[in-house]
Short mmCIF file of C-alpha atoms and ligand atoms in Angstrom, two decimals:
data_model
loop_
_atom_site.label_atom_id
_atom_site.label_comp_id
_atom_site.label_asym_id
_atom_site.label_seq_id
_atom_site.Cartn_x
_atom_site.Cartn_y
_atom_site.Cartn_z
CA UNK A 11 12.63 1.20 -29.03
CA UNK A 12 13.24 4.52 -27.59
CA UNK A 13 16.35 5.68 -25.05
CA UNK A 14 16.56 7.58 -21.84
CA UNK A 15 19.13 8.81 -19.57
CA UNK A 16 18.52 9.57 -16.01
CA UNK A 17 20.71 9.82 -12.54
CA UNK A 18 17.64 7.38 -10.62
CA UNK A 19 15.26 5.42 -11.51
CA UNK A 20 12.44 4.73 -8.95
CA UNK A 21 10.55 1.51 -9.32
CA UNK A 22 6.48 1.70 -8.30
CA UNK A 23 4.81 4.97 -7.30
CA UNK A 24 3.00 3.31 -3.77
CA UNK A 25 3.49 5.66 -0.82
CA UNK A 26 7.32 4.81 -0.53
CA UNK A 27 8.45 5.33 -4.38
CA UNK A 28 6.39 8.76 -4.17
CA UNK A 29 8.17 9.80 -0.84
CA UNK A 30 11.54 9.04 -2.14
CA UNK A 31 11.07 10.89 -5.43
CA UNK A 32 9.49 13.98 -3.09
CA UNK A 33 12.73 13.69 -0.74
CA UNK A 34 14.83 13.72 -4.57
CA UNK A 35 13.30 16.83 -5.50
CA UNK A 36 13.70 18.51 -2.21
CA UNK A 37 17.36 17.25 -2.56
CA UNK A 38 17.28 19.74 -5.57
CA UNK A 39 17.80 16.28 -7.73
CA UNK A 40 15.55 16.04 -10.62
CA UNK A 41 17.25 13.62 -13.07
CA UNK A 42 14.57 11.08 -12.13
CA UNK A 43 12.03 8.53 -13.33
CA UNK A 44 9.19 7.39 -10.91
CA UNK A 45 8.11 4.08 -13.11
CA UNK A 46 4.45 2.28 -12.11
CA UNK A 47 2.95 -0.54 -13.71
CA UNK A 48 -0.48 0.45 -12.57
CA UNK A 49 -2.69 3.47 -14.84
CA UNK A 50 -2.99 4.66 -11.16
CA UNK A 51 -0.57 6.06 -8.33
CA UNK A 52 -0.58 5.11 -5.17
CA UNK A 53 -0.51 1.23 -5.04
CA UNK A 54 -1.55 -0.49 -2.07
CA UNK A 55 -3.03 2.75 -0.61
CA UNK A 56 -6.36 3.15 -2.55
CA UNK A 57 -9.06 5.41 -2.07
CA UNK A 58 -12.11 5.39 -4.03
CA UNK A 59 -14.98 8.08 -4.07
CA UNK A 60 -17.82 7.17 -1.95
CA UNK A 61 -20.41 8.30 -4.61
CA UNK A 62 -20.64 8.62 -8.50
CA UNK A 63 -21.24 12.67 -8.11
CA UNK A 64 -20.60 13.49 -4.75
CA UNK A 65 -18.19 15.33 -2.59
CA UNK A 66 -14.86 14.58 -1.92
CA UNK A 67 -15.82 11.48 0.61
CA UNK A 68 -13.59 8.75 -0.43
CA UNK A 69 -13.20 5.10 1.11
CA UNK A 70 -10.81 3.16 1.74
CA UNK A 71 -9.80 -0.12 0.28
CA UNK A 72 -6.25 -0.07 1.01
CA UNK A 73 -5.06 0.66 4.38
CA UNK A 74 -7.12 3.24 6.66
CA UNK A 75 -5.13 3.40 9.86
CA UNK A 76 -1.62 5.15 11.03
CA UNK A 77 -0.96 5.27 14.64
CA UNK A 78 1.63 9.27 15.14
CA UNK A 79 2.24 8.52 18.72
CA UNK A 80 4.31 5.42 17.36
CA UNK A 81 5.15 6.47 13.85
CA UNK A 82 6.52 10.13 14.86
CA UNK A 83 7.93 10.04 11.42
CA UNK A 84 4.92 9.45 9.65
CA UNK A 85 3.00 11.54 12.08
CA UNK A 86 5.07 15.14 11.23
CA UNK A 87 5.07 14.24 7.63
CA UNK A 88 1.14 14.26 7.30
CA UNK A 89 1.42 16.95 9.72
CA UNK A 90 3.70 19.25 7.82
CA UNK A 91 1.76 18.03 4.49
CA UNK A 92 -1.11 20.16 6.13
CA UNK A 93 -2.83 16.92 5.79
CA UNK A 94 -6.30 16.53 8.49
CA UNK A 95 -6.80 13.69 10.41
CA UNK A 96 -9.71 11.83 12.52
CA UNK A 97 -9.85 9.37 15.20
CA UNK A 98 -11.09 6.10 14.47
CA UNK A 99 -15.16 6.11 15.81
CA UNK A 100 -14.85 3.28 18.67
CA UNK A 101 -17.43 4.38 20.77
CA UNK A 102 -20.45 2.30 21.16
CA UNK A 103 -20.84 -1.86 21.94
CA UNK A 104 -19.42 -4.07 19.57
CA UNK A 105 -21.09 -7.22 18.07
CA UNK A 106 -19.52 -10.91 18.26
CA UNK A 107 -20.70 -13.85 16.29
CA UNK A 108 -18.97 -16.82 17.23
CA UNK A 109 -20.97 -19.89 14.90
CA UNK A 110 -23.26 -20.76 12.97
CA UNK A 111 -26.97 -20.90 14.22
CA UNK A 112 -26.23 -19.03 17.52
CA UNK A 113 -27.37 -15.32 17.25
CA UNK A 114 -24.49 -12.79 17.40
CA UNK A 115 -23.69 -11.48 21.16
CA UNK A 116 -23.74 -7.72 22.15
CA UNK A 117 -20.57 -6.91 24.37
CA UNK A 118 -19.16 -3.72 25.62
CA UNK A 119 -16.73 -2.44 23.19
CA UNK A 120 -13.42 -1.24 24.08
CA UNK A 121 -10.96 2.04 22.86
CA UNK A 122 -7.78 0.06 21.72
CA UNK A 123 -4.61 2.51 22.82
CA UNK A 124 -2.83 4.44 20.52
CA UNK A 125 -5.86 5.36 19.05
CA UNK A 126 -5.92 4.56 15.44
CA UNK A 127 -6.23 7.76 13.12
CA UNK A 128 -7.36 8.24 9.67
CA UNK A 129 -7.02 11.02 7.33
CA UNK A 130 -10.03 13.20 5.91
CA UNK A 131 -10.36 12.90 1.90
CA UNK A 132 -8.93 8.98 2.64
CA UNK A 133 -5.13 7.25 2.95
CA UNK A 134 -4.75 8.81 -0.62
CA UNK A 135 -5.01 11.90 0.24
CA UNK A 136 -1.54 11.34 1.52
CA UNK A 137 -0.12 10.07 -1.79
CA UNK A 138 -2.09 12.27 -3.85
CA UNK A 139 -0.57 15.24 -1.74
CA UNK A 140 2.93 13.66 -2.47
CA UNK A 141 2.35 13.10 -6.13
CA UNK A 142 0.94 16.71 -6.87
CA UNK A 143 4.45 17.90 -5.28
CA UNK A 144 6.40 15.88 -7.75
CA UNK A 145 7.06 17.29 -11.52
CA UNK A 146 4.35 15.65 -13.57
CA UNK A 147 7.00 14.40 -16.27
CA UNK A 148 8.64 12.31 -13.92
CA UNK A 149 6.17 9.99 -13.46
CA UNK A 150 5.59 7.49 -15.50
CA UNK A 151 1.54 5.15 -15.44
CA UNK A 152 0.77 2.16 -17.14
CA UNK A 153 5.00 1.71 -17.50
CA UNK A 154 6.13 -1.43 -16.17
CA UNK A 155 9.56 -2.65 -15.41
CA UNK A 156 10.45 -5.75 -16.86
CA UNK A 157 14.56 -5.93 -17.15
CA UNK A 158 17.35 -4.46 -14.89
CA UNK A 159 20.66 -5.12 -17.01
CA UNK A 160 23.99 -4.03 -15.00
CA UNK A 161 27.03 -3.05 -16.80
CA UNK A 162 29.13 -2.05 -13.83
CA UNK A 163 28.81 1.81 -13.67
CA UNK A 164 25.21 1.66 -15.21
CA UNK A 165 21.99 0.00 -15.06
CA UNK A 166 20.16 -0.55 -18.01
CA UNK A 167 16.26 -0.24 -17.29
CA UNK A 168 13.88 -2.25 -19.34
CA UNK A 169 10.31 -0.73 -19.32
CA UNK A 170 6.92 -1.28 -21.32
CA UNK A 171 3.97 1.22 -21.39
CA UNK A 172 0.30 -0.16 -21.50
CA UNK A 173 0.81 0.40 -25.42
CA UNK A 174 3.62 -2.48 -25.48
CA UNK A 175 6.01 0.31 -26.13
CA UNK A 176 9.55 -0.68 -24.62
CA UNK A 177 11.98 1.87 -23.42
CA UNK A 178 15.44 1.76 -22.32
CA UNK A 179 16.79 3.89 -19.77
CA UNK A 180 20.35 4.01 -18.46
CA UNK A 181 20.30 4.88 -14.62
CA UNK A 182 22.96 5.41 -11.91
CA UNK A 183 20.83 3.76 -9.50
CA UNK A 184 17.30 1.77 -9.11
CA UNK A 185 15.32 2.25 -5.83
CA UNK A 186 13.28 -0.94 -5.77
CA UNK A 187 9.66 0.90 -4.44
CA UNK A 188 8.04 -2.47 -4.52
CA UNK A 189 7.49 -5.57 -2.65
CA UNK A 190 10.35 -7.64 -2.51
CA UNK A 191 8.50 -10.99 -3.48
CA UNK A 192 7.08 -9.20 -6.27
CA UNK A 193 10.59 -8.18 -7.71
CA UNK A 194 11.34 -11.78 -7.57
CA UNK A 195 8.57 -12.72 -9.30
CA UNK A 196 8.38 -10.29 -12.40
CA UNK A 197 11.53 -8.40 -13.07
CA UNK A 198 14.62 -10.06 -14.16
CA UNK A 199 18.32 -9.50 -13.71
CA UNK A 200 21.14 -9.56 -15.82
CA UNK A 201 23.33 -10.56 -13.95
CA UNK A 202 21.39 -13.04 -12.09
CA UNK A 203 20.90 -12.25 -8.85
CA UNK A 204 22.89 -13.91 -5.39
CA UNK A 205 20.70 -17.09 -5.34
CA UNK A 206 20.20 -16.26 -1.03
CA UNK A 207 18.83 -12.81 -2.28
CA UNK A 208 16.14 -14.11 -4.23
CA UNK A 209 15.29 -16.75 -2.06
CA UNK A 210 15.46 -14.20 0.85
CA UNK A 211 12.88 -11.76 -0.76
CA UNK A 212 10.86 -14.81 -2.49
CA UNK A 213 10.17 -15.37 1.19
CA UNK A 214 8.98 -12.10 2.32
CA UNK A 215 5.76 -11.33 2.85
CA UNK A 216 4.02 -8.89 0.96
CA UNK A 217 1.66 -7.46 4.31
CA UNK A 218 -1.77 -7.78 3.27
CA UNK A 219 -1.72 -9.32 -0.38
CA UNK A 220 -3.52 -12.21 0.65
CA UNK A 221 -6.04 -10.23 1.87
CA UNK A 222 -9.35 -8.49 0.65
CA UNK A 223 -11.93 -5.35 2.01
CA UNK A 224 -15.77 -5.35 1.74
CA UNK A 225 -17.22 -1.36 2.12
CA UNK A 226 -21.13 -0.87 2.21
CA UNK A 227 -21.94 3.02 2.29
CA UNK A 228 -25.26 4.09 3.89
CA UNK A 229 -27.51 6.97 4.35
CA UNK A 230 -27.12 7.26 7.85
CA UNK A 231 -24.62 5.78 10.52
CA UNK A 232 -27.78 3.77 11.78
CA UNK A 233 -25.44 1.87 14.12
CA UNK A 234 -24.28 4.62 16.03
CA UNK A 235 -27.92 5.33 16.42
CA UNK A 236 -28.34 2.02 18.37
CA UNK A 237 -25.33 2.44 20.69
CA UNK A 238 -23.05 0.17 18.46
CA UNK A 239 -19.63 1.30 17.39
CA UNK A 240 -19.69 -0.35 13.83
CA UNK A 241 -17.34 -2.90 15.00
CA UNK A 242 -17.48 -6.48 14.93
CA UNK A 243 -16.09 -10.04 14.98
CA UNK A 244 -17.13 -13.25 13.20
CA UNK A 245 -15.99 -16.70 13.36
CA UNK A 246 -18.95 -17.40 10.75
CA UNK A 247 -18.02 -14.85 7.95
CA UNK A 248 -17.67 -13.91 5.01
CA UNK A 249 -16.05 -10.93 6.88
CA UNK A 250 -14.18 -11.79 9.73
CA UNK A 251 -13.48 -8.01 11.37
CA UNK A 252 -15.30 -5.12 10.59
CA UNK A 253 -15.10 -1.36 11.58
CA UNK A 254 -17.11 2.00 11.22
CA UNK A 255 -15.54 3.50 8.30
CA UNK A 256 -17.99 7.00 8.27
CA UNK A 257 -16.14 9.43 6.74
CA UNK A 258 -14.85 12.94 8.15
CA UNK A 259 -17.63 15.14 5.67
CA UNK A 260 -20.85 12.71 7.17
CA UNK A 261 -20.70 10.11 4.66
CA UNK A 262 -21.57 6.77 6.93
CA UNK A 263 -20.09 3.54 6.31
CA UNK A 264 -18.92 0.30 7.31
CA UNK A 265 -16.31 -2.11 6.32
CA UNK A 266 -14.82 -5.41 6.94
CA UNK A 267 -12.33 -7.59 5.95
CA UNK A 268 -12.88 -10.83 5.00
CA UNK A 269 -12.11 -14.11 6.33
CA UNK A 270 -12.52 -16.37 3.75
CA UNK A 271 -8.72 -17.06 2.24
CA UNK A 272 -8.07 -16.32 -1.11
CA UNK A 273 -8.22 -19.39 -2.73
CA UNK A 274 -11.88 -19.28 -1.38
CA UNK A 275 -12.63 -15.50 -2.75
CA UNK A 276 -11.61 -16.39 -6.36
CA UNK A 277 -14.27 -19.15 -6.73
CA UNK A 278 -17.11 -16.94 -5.75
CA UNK A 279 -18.33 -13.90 -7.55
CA UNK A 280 -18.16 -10.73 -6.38
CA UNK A 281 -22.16 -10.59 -6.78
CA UNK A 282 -22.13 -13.94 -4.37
CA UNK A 283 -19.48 -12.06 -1.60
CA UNK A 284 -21.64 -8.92 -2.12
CA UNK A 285 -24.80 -10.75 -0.97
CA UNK A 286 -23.54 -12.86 1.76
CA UNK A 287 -21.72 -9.28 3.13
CA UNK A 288 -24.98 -7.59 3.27
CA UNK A 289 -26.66 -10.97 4.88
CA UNK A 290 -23.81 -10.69 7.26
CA UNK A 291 -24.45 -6.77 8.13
CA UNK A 292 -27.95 -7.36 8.60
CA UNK A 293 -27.34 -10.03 11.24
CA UNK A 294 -24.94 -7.96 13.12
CA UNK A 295 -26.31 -4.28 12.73
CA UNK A 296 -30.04 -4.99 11.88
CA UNK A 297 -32.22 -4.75 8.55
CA UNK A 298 -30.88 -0.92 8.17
CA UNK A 299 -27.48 -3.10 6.71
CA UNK A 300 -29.13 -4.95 4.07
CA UNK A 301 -29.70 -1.91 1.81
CA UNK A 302 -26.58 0.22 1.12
CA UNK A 303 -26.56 2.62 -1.00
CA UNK A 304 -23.25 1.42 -2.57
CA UNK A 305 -20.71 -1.58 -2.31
CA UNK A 306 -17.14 -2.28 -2.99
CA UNK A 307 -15.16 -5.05 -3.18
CA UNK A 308 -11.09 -5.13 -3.55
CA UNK A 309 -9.09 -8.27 -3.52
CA UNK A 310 -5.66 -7.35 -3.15
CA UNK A 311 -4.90 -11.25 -3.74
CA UNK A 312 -6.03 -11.21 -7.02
CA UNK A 313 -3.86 -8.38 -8.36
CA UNK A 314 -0.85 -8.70 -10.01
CA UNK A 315 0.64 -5.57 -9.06
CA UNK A 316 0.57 -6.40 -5.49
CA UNK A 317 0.23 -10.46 -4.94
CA UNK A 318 1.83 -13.51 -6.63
CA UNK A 319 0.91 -16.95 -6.39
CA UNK A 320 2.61 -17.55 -2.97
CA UNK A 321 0.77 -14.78 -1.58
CA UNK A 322 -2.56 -16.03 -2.42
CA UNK A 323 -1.11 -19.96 -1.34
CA UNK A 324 0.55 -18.88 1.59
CA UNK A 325 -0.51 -17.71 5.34
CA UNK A 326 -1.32 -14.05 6.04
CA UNK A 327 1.33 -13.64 8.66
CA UNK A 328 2.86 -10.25 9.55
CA UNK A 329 5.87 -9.52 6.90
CA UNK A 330 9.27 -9.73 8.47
CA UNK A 331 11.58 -7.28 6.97
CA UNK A 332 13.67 -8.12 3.75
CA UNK A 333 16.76 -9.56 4.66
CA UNK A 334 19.49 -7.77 3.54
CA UNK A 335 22.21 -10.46 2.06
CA UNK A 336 24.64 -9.64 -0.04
CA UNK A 337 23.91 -7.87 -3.73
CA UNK A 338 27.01 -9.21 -5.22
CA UNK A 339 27.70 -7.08 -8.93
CA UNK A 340 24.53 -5.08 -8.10
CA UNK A 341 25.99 -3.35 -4.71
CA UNK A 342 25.69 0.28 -4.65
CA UNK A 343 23.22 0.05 -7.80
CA UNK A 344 20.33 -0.93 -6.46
CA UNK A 345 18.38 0.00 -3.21
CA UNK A 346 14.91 -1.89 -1.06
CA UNK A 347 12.74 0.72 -0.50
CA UNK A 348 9.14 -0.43 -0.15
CA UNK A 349 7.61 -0.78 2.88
CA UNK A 350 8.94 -4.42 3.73
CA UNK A 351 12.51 -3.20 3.82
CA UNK A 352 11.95 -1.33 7.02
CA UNK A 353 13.40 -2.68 9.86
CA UNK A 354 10.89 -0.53 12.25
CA UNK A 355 7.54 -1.01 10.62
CA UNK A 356 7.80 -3.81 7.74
CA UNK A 357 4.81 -3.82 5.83
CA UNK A 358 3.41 -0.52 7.55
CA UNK A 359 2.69 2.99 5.86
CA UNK A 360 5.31 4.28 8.19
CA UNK A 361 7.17 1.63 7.39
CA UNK A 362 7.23 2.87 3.62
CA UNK A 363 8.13 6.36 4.97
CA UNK A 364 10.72 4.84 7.04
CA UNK A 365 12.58 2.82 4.27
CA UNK A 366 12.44 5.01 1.76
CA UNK A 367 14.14 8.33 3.32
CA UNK A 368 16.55 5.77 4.34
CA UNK A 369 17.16 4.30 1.11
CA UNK A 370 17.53 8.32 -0.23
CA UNK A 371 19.74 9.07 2.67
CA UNK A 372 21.65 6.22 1.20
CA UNK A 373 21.95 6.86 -2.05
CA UNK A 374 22.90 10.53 -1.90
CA UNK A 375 25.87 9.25 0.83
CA UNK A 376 26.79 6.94 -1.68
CA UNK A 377 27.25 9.04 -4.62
CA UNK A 378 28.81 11.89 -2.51
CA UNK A 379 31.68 9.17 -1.72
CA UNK A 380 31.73 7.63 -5.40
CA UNK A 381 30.88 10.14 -7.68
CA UNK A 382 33.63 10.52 -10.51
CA UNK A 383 32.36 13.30 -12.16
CA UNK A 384 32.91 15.23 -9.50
CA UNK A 385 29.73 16.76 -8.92
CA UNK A 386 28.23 16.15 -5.38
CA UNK A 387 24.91 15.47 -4.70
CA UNK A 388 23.25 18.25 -3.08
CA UNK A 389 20.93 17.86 0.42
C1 FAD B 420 -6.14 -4.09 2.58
C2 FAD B 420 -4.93 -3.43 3.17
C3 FAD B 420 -5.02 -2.81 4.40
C4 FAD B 420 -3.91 -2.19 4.97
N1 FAD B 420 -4.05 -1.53 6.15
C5 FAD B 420 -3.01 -0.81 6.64
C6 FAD B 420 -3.22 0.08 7.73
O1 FAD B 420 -4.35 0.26 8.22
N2 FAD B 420 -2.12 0.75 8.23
C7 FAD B 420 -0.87 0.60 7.69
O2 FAD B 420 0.08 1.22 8.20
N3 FAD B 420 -0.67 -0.20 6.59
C8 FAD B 420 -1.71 -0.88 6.05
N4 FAD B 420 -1.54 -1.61 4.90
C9 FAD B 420 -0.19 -1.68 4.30
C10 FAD B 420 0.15 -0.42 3.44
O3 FAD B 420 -0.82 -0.28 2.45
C11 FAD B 420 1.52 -0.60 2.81
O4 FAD B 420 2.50 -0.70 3.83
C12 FAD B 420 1.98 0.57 1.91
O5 FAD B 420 0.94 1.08 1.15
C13 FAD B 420 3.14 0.04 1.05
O6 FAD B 420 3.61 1.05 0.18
P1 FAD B 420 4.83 0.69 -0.77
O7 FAD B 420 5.10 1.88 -1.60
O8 FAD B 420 5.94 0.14 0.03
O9 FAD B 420 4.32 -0.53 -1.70
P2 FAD B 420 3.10 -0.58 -2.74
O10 FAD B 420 2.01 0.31 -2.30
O11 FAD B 420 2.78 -2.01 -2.93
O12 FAD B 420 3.73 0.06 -4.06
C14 FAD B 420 4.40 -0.72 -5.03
C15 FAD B 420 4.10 -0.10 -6.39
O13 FAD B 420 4.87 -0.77 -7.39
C16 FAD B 420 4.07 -0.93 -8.54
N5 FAD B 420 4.63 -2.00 -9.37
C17 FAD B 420 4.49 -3.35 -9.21
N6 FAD B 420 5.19 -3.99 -10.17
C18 FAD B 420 5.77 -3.03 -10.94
C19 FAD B 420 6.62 -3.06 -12.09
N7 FAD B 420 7.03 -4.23 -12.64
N8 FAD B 420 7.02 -1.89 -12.64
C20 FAD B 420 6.63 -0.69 -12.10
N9 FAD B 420 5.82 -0.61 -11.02
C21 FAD B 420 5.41 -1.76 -10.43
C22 FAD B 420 2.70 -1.26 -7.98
O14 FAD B 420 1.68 -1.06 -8.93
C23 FAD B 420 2.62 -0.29 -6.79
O15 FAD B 420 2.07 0.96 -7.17
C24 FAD B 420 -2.65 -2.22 4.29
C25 FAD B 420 -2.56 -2.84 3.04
C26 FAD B 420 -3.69 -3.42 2.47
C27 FAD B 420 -3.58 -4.04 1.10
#
């Protein structure tokens, strides 16, 4: 077993881990460890290249939508990233299938306000941009956290690469970058956490686990063609709401979610959801749908680094944010930072932005007031 020492440990490398560990370094603090279970970076916010040897089209399987006009915060940060976004295409008449054996209805669609906006390259581009900021030995893939041990002035981290390789490292303080439920679930405590914690973040919703996207990419955006916007509603399924998803460089697309619950999803296969998808296209947008030139599938409730049983159980109602009840031995050791511990925009990309420059603002506050070594934390 190896040994580390470091002033923070940062637990996951999803949007909000990544932030706080870009707000460290501007902080001019680089004693850090970014640690993520996954090979990848990122986490919920996935973005996968729209062809095998293509350009730098990339869909999205994660989340595709931020709204600046709400999420100011969010908004300057892509904007100051030199990041380029796109309006969500809405113009056109949407589709509406409403059962089985009825053909689907043609209505006039409508421009939801704020507009929703995407960003060119994908939502990754945004954590890709953050993570190419960041000192490469920071971060550490395919390490997941399994222990947090407190001694009083230190916290013992427990971690195991994809290798089964388990490190130690001794932290001042552990910003918890993922969902709350999911800390409940896999990492243990020593000491035990306040029993009201636990159950309070057993109960919080991990926004979108139970959930799962469909994209079909096409030659052309033969939709828009017809006067439809790519959008559509189904009460008959598999996909339940589905969007344009064209991408900023041409690349046309279209994706849905789907509304078959989890429990169904995991007893088909993905060939099975693949077909009835395409049936489902074809219905709404005409025979053009039934022949993409490449699918994807991603079901969020089946993987472990974002869903645990209760998520794929449970309802898919909005997340309200983690309570915060006391930490008992672990105050001013360990901080919420994922996206469901903001109070503004639980479960939200901004919401991840949100809680984790708070959680930073936090922690360098609380060392400034604590520190015995006397050496301040610089902002
Ligand atoms: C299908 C879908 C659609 C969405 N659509 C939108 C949208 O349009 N707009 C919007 O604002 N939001 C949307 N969201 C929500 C958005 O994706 C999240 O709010 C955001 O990505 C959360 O970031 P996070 O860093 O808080 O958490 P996460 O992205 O979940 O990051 C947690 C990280 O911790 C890692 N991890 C887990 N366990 C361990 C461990 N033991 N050790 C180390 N690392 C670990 C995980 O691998 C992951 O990388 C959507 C989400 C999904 C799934």
């Amino acid at each position: 077993m190896t040994m580390r020492t470091e002033r923070v440990a940062v637990i996951g490398a999803g949007l909000s881990g990544l932030y706080a560990a870009f707000l460290l370094q501007r902080r001019g603090i680089h004693d850090y460890l970014v640690f993520e279970a996954r090979k990848t970076l990122g986490g919920r916010i996935l973005s996968l290249p729209a062809t095998a040897h293509g350009n730098a089209d990339r869909v999205d399987l994660g989340p595709t939508w931020f709204w600046p006009d709400m999420q100011p915060q969010l908004g300057n940060l892509i904007h100051d990233l030199g990041i380029t976004s796109f309006e969500q295409h809405q113009a056109g008449d949407m589709m509406i299938e409403r059962s089985h054996g009825e053909p689907p209805v043609r209505l006039r669609g409508y421009a939801t306000a704020p507009v929703s906006m995407r960003l060119a390259g994908g939502m990754a581009t945004l954590t890709d941009t953050l993570a190419a900021a960041l000192n490469a030995k920071s971060i550490l893939a395919g390490e997941a956290v399994r222990s947090l041990r407190c001694t009083g002035s230190k916290v013992e981290v427990r971690s195991e690469n994809l290798a089964g390789t388990v490190t130690t490292t001794w932290v001042d303080h552990v910003l918890l970058a993922l969902p709350p439920r999911l800390i409940e679930a896999n990492l243990s405590f020593e000491p035990a956490l306040p029993r009201a914690l636990a159950q309070q973040w057993r109960s919080t919703n991990t926004w979108m686990a139970p959930h799962a996207k469909y994209v079909a990419t096409y030659p052309f955006a033969f939709w828009r063609q017809s006067g439809l916007s790519g959008e559509a509603r189904s009460a008959c399924g598999p996909l339940g709401e589905i969007h344009d998803a064209c991408m900023e460089r041409g690349g046309a697309a279209l994706f849905g979610f789907f509304g078959l619950p989890a429990s169904v999803r995991r007893n088909a296969t993905e060939d099975v959801l693949r077909r009835h998808c395409r049936a489902q296209l074809a219905r709404l947008f005409g025979p053009d749908a039934a022949t993409p030139k490449a699918e994807f599938i991603k079901d969020w409730a089946s993987d472990p680094h974002t869903a645990t049983t209760l998520d794929i159980e449970g309802a898919a109602q909005h997340a309200l944010p983690a309570a915060n009840a006391p930490l008992g031995s672990w105050n001013g050791r360990l901080t919420g930072i994922a996206s469901e511990w903001s109070q503004q925009f639980p479960g939200y990309i901004a919401g991840a932005i949100d809680a984790a420059y708070r959680g930073v603002e936090a922690l360098t506050l609380h060392d400034r007031s604590t520190s015995s070594h006397g050496r301040k934390w610089p902002i």
